Short mmCIF file of N, CA, C and O in Angstrom, two decimals:
data_model
loop_
_atom_site.label_atom_id
_atom_site.label_comp_id
_atom_site.label_asym_id
_atom_site.label_seq_id
_atom_site.Cartn_x
_atom_site.Cartn_y
_atom_site.Cartn_z
N UNK A 8 1.12 -0.77 -0.19
CA UNK A 8 0.05 0.08 0.28
C UNK A 8 1.05 1.54 -0.02
O UNK A 8 1.92 1.67 0.81
N UNK A 9 0.61 1.77 -1.13
CA UNK A 9 1.59 3.40 -1.14
C UNK A 9 0.59 4.70 -0.05
O UNK A 9 -0.64 4.36 -0.33
N UNK A 10 1.56 4.79 0.48
CA UNK A 10 0.99 6.37 1.30
C UNK A 10 0.80 7.59 0.40
O UNK A 10 0.15 8.57 0.58
N UNK A 11 1.54 7.71 -0.59
CA UNK A 11 1.32 8.82 -1.62
C UNK A 11 0.32 8.57 -2.58
O UNK A 11 -0.49 8.19 -2.67
N UNK A 12 -0.68 10.01 -2.35
CA UNK A 12 -1.58 10.16 -2.85
C UNK A 12 -1.67 11.34 -4.53
O UNK A 12 -0.97 11.62 -4.20
N UNK A 13 -2.90 10.78 -4.84
CA UNK A 13 -2.90 11.54 -6.37
C UNK A 13 -2.43 12.55 -6.14
O UNK A 13 -2.30 13.47 -5.28
N UNK A 14 -2.29 13.87 -7.39
CA UNK A 14 -2.42 14.70 -7.02
C UNK A 14 -3.77 15.66 -6.89
O UNK A 14 -3.17 16.95 -5.99
N UNK A 15 -4.80 15.26 -6.84
CA UNK A 15 -5.97 16.46 -6.21
C UNK A 15 -6.97 15.37 -5.66
O UNK A 15 -6.71 14.31 -6.00
N UNK A 16 -7.48 15.82 -4.84
CA UNK A 16 -8.62 15.18 -4.68
C UNK A 16 -9.56 16.40 -4.09
O UNK A 16 -9.87 17.49 -3.12
N UNK A 17 -10.77 15.88 -3.93
CA UNK A 17 -12.31 16.66 -4.10
C UNK A 17 -12.52 16.77 -2.80
O UNK A 17 -13.14 15.50 -2.57
N UNK A 18 -13.13 17.56 -2.15
CA UNK A 18 -13.33 17.70 -0.80
C UNK A 18 -15.47 18.55 -1.37
O UNK A 18 -15.47 18.95 -1.63
N UNK A 19 -16.04 17.34 -0.77
CA UNK A 19 -17.25 17.82 -1.41
C UNK A 19 -18.12 18.30 0.15
O UNK A 19 -17.96 17.43 1.42
N UNK A 20 -18.86 19.49 -0.24
CA UNK A 20 -19.35 20.08 1.32
C UNK A 20 -20.68 20.49 1.19
O UNK A 20 -21.36 20.63 -0.17
N UNK A 21 -21.94 19.43 1.61
CA UNK A 21 -22.96 19.19 1.25
C UNK A 21 -23.98 20.04 3.13
O UNK A 21 -23.19 19.23 4.26
N UNK A 22 -24.56 20.50 3.30
CA UNK A 22 -25.26 21.05 4.23
C UNK A 22 -26.09 19.59 4.95
O UNK A 22 -26.95 19.00 3.64
N UNK A 23 -25.68 19.35 6.13
CA UNK A 23 -26.16 18.06 6.68
C UNK A 23 -27.51 17.89 7.58
O UNK A 23 -28.07 17.46 7.98
N UNK A 24 -28.08 19.52 7.68
CA UNK A 24 -29.67 20.08 8.50
C UNK A 24 -30.59 19.98 7.30
O UNK A 24 -30.32 20.29 6.24
N UNK A 25 -31.63 19.15 7.53
CA UNK A 25 -32.53 18.59 6.63
C UNK A 25 -33.09 20.15 6.03
O UNK A 25 -33.81 20.90 5.34
N UNK A 26 -33.28 21.03 7.41
CA UNK A 26 -33.77 22.63 6.88
C UNK A 26 -32.86 23.66 6.82
O UNK A 26 -32.84 24.69 7.14
N UNK A 27 -31.95 23.25 6.20
CA UNK A 27 -30.69 24.16 5.66
C UNK A 27 -31.04 25.55 5.14
O UNK A 27 -31.88 25.75 4.39
N UNK A 28 -30.25 26.47 5.25
CA UNK A 28 -30.34 27.29 4.92
C UNK A 28 -30.39 27.74 3.40
O UNK A 28 -29.79 26.95 2.92
N UNK A 29 -31.35 28.38 2.46
CA UNK A 29 -31.27 28.51 1.28
C UNK A 29 -30.21 29.10 0.24
O UNK A 29 -29.63 28.80 -0.42
N UNK A 30 -29.24 29.49 1.62
CA UNK A 30 -28.01 30.13 0.83
C UNK A 30 -26.81 29.42 0.82
O UNK A 30 -26.12 29.04 0.42
N UNK A 31 -26.97 27.76 1.55
CA UNK A 31 -25.76 27.26 1.39
C UNK A 31 -26.74 25.83 0.29
O UNK A 31 -27.37 25.42 -0.38
N UNK A 32 -25.35 25.60 -0.48
CA UNK A 32 -25.12 25.01 -1.56
C UNK A 32 -24.43 23.58 -2.07
O UNK A 32 -23.29 23.97 -1.17
N UNK A 33 -24.75 22.66 -2.26
CA UNK A 33 -23.96 21.92 -2.14
C UNK A 33 -22.58 22.01 -3.36
O UNK A 33 -22.50 22.78 -4.16
N UNK A 34 -21.17 22.01 -2.46
CA UNK A 34 -19.91 22.57 -3.16
C UNK A 34 -19.19 21.26 -3.10
O UNK A 34 -18.73 20.60 -2.21
N UNK A 35 -18.36 21.91 -4.38
CA UNK A 35 -16.36 20.47 -4.16
C UNK A 35 -15.34 21.45 -4.33
O UNK A 35 -15.36 22.47 -4.96
N UNK A 36 -14.92 21.32 -3.50
CA UNK A 36 -13.11 22.48 -4.00
C UNK A 36 -11.97 21.02 -3.96
O UNK A 36 -12.14 20.24 -3.05
N UNK A 37 -11.29 21.25 -4.91
CA UNK A 37 -10.33 20.24 -4.82
C UNK A 37 -9.31 20.58 -3.92
O UNK A 37 -8.58 22.00 -3.83
N UNK A 38 -8.46 19.72 -3.82
CA UNK A 38 -7.30 20.36 -2.71
C UNK A 38 -5.86 19.27 -3.59
O UNK A 38 -6.20 17.82 -3.82
N UNK A 39 -4.60 20.17 -3.54
CA UNK A 39 -3.40 20.18 -4.27
C UNK A 39 -2.68 18.60 -3.08
O UNK A 39 -2.25 19.71 -2.00
N UNK A 40 -2.55 17.63 -3.23
CA UNK A 40 -1.62 16.59 -2.66
C UNK A 40 -1.09 16.31 -2.60
O UNK A 40 -0.31 15.39 -2.59
N UNK A 41 -0.51 16.39 -4.13
CA UNK A 41 0.76 16.17 -5.27
C UNK A 41 2.11 15.73 -3.98
O UNK A 41 2.21 17.38 -3.67
N UNK A 42 2.80 15.11 -3.87
CA UNK A 42 3.93 15.10 -3.16
C UNK A 42 4.03 15.04 -1.72
O UNK A 42 4.98 14.79 -1.29
N UNK A 43 2.41 14.55 -1.36
CA UNK A 43 2.62 14.67 0.27
C UNK A 43 2.34 12.86 0.62
O UNK A 43 2.08 12.19 0.02
N UNK A 44 3.45 12.47 1.35
CA UNK A 44 2.78 11.11 2.00
C UNK A 44 2.59 11.25 3.27
O UNK A 44 2.27 11.97 4.25
N UNK A 45 1.08 10.75 3.20
CA UNK A 45 0.47 10.74 4.85
C UNK A 45 0.05 10.06 5.70
O UNK A 45 -0.06 10.01 6.68
N UNK A 46 1.99 9.21 5.41
CA UNK A 46 2.05 8.50 6.28
C UNK A 46 2.97 8.37 7.30
O UNK A 46 3.46 8.88 8.46
N UNK A 47 3.55 9.98 6.99
CA UNK A 47 4.66 11.38 7.85
C UNK A 47 3.65 12.46 8.05
O UNK A 47 2.73 13.08 7.56
N UNK A 48 4.02 12.35 9.67
CA UNK A 48 2.90 12.97 10.52
C UNK A 48 2.86 14.71 9.96
O UNK A 48 1.98 15.36 9.74
N UNK A 49 4.11 15.04 9.78
CA UNK A 49 4.51 16.30 9.30
C UNK A 49 3.61 17.13 7.78
O UNK A 49 3.04 17.84 7.47
N UNK A 50 3.56 15.54 6.46
CA UNK A 50 2.53 15.94 5.71
C UNK A 50 1.16 15.67 5.86
O UNK A 50 0.72 16.54 5.43
N UNK A 51 0.93 15.07 7.27
CA UNK A 51 -0.74 14.95 7.11
C UNK A 51 -1.12 15.92 8.13
O UNK A 51 -2.30 16.31 7.63
N UNK A 52 -0.14 16.55 8.88
CA UNK A 52 -0.63 17.87 8.78
C UNK A 52 -0.90 19.21 8.48
O UNK A 52 -1.65 19.89 8.31
N UNK A 53 0.04 18.95 7.29
CA UNK A 53 -0.36 19.97 6.17
C UNK A 53 -1.09 19.91 5.37
O UNK A 53 -2.42 20.62 5.04
N UNK A 54 -1.79 18.71 4.89
CA UNK A 54 -2.74 18.06 4.44
C UNK A 54 -3.63 18.23 5.22
O UNK A 54 -5.00 18.81 5.08
N UNK A 55 -4.34 18.16 6.18
CA UNK A 55 -5.22 18.55 7.26
C UNK A 55 -5.38 20.00 7.19
O UNK A 55 -7.13 20.18 6.93
N UNK A 56 -4.44 20.83 7.45
CA UNK A 56 -4.47 22.14 7.48
C UNK A 56 -5.78 23.05 6.23
O UNK A 56 -6.17 23.66 5.89
N UNK A 57 -5.37 22.34 4.66
CA UNK A 57 -5.38 22.14 3.42
C UNK A 57 -7.46 21.72 3.43
O UNK A 57 -8.41 22.88 3.06
N UNK A 58 -7.25 20.32 4.12
CA UNK A 58 -8.69 19.99 4.06
C UNK A 58 -9.66 20.95 4.83
O UNK A 58 -10.80 21.79 4.25
N UNK A 59 -9.34 21.47 5.97
CA UNK A 59 -9.88 22.87 7.19
C UNK A 59 -10.56 23.85 6.22
O UNK A 59 -11.52 24.55 6.50
N UNK A 60 -9.25 24.57 5.69
CA UNK A 60 -9.06 25.44 4.38
C UNK A 60 -10.38 25.44 3.30
O UNK A 60 -11.51 25.97 3.14
N UNK A 61 -10.28 24.16 3.08
CA UNK A 61 -11.57 23.86 1.34
C UNK A 61 -12.51 23.79 1.92
O UNK A 61 -13.98 23.98 1.58
N UNK A 62 -12.96 23.21 3.00
CA UNK A 62 -13.90 23.05 4.43
C UNK A 62 -14.85 24.53 4.46
O UNK A 62 -15.74 24.44 4.12
N UNK A 63 -13.95 24.89 5.05
CA UNK A 63 -14.34 26.59 5.30
C UNK A 63 -14.63 27.00 3.72
O UNK A 63 -15.69 28.30 3.57
N UNK A 64 -14.15 27.13 3.03
CA UNK A 64 -14.47 27.86 1.24
C UNK A 64 -16.02 27.11 1.16
O UNK A 64 -16.54 28.09 0.64
N UNK A 65 -15.43 25.77 0.84
CA UNK A 65 -17.28 25.32 0.61
C UNK A 65 -18.29 25.52 1.65
O UNK A 65 -19.38 25.30 0.81
N UNK A 66 -18.24 26.04 2.71
CA UNK A 66 -19.61 25.57 3.65
C UNK A 66 -19.89 27.19 3.71
O UNK A 66 -20.25 27.14 4.72
N UNK A 67 -18.94 28.29 3.59
CA UNK A 67 -19.27 29.67 3.76
C UNK A 67 -20.67 30.16 3.24
O UNK A 67 -21.36 29.56 1.78
N UNK A 68 -21.36 30.75 4.22
CA UNK A 68 -22.48 30.82 3.90
C UNK A 68 -22.37 32.24 2.80
O UNK A 68 -21.22 33.33 2.92
N UNK A 69 -23.44 32.71 2.18
CA UNK A 69 -23.38 33.86 1.40
C UNK A 69 -23.41 34.90 1.98
O UNK A 69 -23.58 36.06 0.92
N UNK A 70 -24.15 34.86 2.80
CA UNK A 70 -25.17 36.28 3.03
C UNK A 70 -23.85 36.69 4.42
O UNK A 70 -23.71 35.82 5.08
N UNK A 71 -23.76 38.00 4.34
CA UNK A 71 -22.88 39.31 5.10
C UNK A 71 -23.31 38.76 6.76
O UNK A 71 -22.62 38.84 7.11
N UNK A 72 -24.54 38.83 6.94
CA UNK A 72 -24.88 38.55 7.77
C UNK A 72 -25.61 37.36 8.36
O UNK A 72 -26.60 36.73 8.14
N UNK A 73 -25.74 36.87 9.60
CA UNK A 73 -25.69 35.54 9.89
C UNK A 73 -26.62 35.37 11.35
O UNK A 73 -26.08 35.95 11.72
N UNK A 74 -27.60 34.18 10.90
CA UNK A 74 -27.99 34.37 12.75
C UNK A 74 -27.62 33.07 13.08
O UNK A 74 -26.44 32.47 12.51
N UNK A 75 -27.69 32.91 14.67
CA UNK A 75 -27.37 31.61 15.34
C UNK A 75 -27.67 29.85 14.29
O UNK A 75 -26.58 29.63 14.50
N UNK A 76 -28.36 30.39 13.88
CA UNK A 76 -29.00 29.09 12.97
C UNK A 76 -27.96 29.04 12.05
O UNK A 76 -27.20 27.80 11.90
N UNK A 77 -27.70 29.51 11.07
CA UNK A 77 -26.98 29.96 9.86
C UNK A 77 -25.13 29.63 10.25
O UNK A 77 -24.53 28.72 10.09
N UNK A 78 -24.78 30.17 11.22
CA UNK A 78 -23.21 29.94 11.60
C UNK A 78 -23.25 29.15 12.55
O UNK A 78 -22.33 28.05 11.98
N UNK A 79 -24.56 28.23 12.82
CA UNK A 79 -24.62 26.45 13.16
C UNK A 79 -24.26 25.81 12.68
O UNK A 79 -23.50 24.57 12.23
N UNK A 80 -25.23 25.92 10.72
CA UNK A 80 -25.33 25.02 10.05
C UNK A 80 -23.93 25.37 8.55
O UNK A 80 -23.50 24.38 8.85
N UNK A 81 -23.56 26.45 9.44
CA UNK A 81 -21.94 26.58 8.33
C UNK A 81 -20.94 25.92 9.10
O UNK A 81 -20.01 24.43 8.65
N UNK A 82 -20.76 25.60 10.83
CA UNK A 82 -20.03 25.18 11.74
C UNK A 82 -20.11 23.45 11.36
O UNK A 82 -19.30 23.33 11.46
N UNK A 83 -21.71 23.14 11.14
CA UNK A 83 -21.75 21.33 11.05
C UNK A 83 -21.32 21.33 9.95
O UNK A 83 -21.06 19.90 9.64
N UNK A 84 -21.23 21.68 8.38
CA UNK A 84 -20.96 21.57 7.60
C UNK A 84 -19.32 21.04 7.46
O UNK A 84 -19.17 20.24 6.92
N UNK A 85 -19.07 22.36 7.56
CA UNK A 85 -17.01 22.07 7.48
C UNK A 85 -16.77 21.27 9.09
O UNK A 85 -15.82 20.05 8.28
N UNK A 86 -17.50 20.74 9.53
CA UNK A 86 -17.06 19.16 10.63
C UNK A 86 -17.48 18.40 10.00
O UNK A 86 -16.72 17.49 9.73
N UNK A 87 -19.02 18.32 8.87
CA UNK A 87 -18.68 17.01 8.70
C UNK A 87 -18.33 16.49 7.11
O UNK A 87 -17.92 15.62 6.49
N UNK A 88 -17.64 18.28 6.55
CA UNK A 88 -17.16 17.84 5.44
C UNK A 88 -15.66 17.67 5.47
O UNK A 88 -15.03 16.53 4.97
N UNK A 89 -15.00 17.77 6.49
CA UNK A 89 -13.68 17.68 6.98
C UNK A 89 -13.89 15.99 7.22
O UNK A 89 -12.70 15.00 7.17
N UNK A 90 -14.76 15.78 7.89
CA UNK A 90 -14.72 14.43 8.98
C UNK A 90 -14.98 13.42 7.35
O UNK A 90 -14.09 12.63 7.35
N UNK A 91 -15.87 13.77 6.19
CA UNK A 91 -16.23 12.96 4.72
C UNK A 91 -14.44 13.17 4.34
O UNK A 91 -14.14 11.78 4.07
N UNK A 92 -14.39 14.03 4.31
CA UNK A 92 -12.54 13.95 3.91
C UNK A 92 -11.73 13.45 4.23
O UNK A 92 -10.80 12.21 3.77
N UNK A 93 -11.63 12.71 5.58
CA UNK A 93 -10.67 12.38 6.42
C UNK A 93 -10.59 10.99 5.42
O UNK A 93 -9.90 10.02 5.56
N UNK A 94 -11.84 10.76 5.91
CA UNK A 94 -12.46 8.92 6.03
C UNK A 94 -12.07 8.88 4.76
O UNK A 94 -12.14 7.79 4.79
N UNK A 95 -12.76 9.54 3.40
CA UNK A 95 -12.56 9.11 2.29
C UNK A 95 -10.51 8.94 2.28
O UNK A 95 -10.45 7.94 1.01
N UNK A 96 -9.65 9.78 2.39
CA UNK A 96 -8.62 9.04 1.76
C UNK A 96 -8.09 8.08 2.92
O UNK A 96 -7.24 7.82 2.62
N UNK A 97 -8.44 7.56 3.72
CA UNK A 97 -8.74 6.69 4.58
C UNK A 97 -7.15 6.13 5.61
O UNK A 97 -6.39 5.50 5.07
N UNK A 98 -6.27 7.20 5.89
CA UNK A 98 -4.81 7.47 5.90
C UNK A 98 -4.90 7.14 7.69
O UNK A 98 -5.41 8.14 8.00
N UNK A 99 -4.69 6.18 8.49
CA UNK A 99 -4.54 6.73 10.01
C UNK A 99 -3.57 7.90 10.22
O UNK A 99 -4.15 8.15 11.02
N UNK A 100 -2.76 8.02 10.10
CA UNK A 100 -1.96 9.05 10.50
C UNK A 100 -2.65 10.43 10.48
O UNK A 100 -2.54 11.39 11.38
N UNK A 101 -3.54 10.97 8.88
CA UNK A 101 -4.08 11.75 8.88
C UNK A 101 -5.33 12.09 9.93
O UNK A 101 -5.70 12.95 10.87
N UNK A 102 -6.29 10.74 9.84
CA UNK A 102 -7.02 10.80 11.31
C UNK A 102 -6.89 11.12 12.56
O UNK A 102 -7.04 11.58 13.15
N UNK A 103 -5.39 10.50 12.80
CA UNK A 103 -4.84 11.14 13.81
C UNK A 103 -4.96 12.86 14.66
O UNK A 103 -5.07 13.22 15.22
N UNK A 104 -4.01 13.09 13.62
CA UNK A 104 -4.25 14.47 12.97
C UNK A 104 -5.47 15.35 13.58
O UNK A 104 -5.84 15.92 14.13
N UNK A 105 -6.38 14.70 12.75
CA UNK A 105 -7.89 15.30 12.93
C UNK A 105 -8.27 15.24 14.36
O UNK A 105 -9.21 15.91 14.51
N UNK A 106 -8.14 14.21 14.84
CA UNK A 106 -8.68 14.27 16.59
C UNK A 106 -8.15 14.01 17.31
O UNK A 106 -8.05 14.14 18.32
N UNK A 107 -6.51 15.21 16.93
CA UNK A 107 -5.95 16.02 17.94
C UNK A 107 -4.95 15.07 18.56
O UNK A 107 -4.53 15.61 19.81
N UNK A 108 -4.60 14.30 17.83
CA UNK A 108 -3.82 13.36 18.79
C UNK A 108 -2.35 13.36 17.88
O UNK A 108 -2.46 13.45 17.02
N UNK A 109 -1.17 12.99 18.28
CA UNK A 109 0.24 13.37 17.91
C UNK A 109 0.60 11.98 17.49
O UNK A 109 0.54 11.02 18.35
N UNK A 110 0.67 12.10 16.00
CA UNK A 110 0.69 10.91 15.13
C UNK A 110 2.40 10.23 15.68
O UNK A 110 2.89 9.47 14.80
N UNK A 111 2.88 11.35 15.80
CA UNK A 111 4.35 11.20 16.25
C UNK A 111 4.72 10.51 17.68
O UNK A 111 5.86 9.79 17.59
N UNK A 112 3.89 10.30 18.45
CA UNK A 112 3.90 9.56 19.26
C UNK A 112 4.14 8.27 19.15
O UNK A 112 2.95 7.16 18.00
#
């Protein structure tokens, strides 16, 4: 099993709440992951940061002022998109990074 991943990975963000705000649409953001070895903690950290930034972009609400419900929907969308991306990549070190554990130990 090789830990090197293809050149890009698509992160998909879909509102998870049934009555999500109409300002949310399903979005996909590509993440460049070429040249990274996700078995290495330092590379997994970099990719995790890329996944978080992509989720933030994909889940951004289009309205300038948000209600508490809309902020919660945006946060839930980000968390779900990150979890799905990490799960789909299926790399143990990346999962440790997502869970706040030190993969170097």
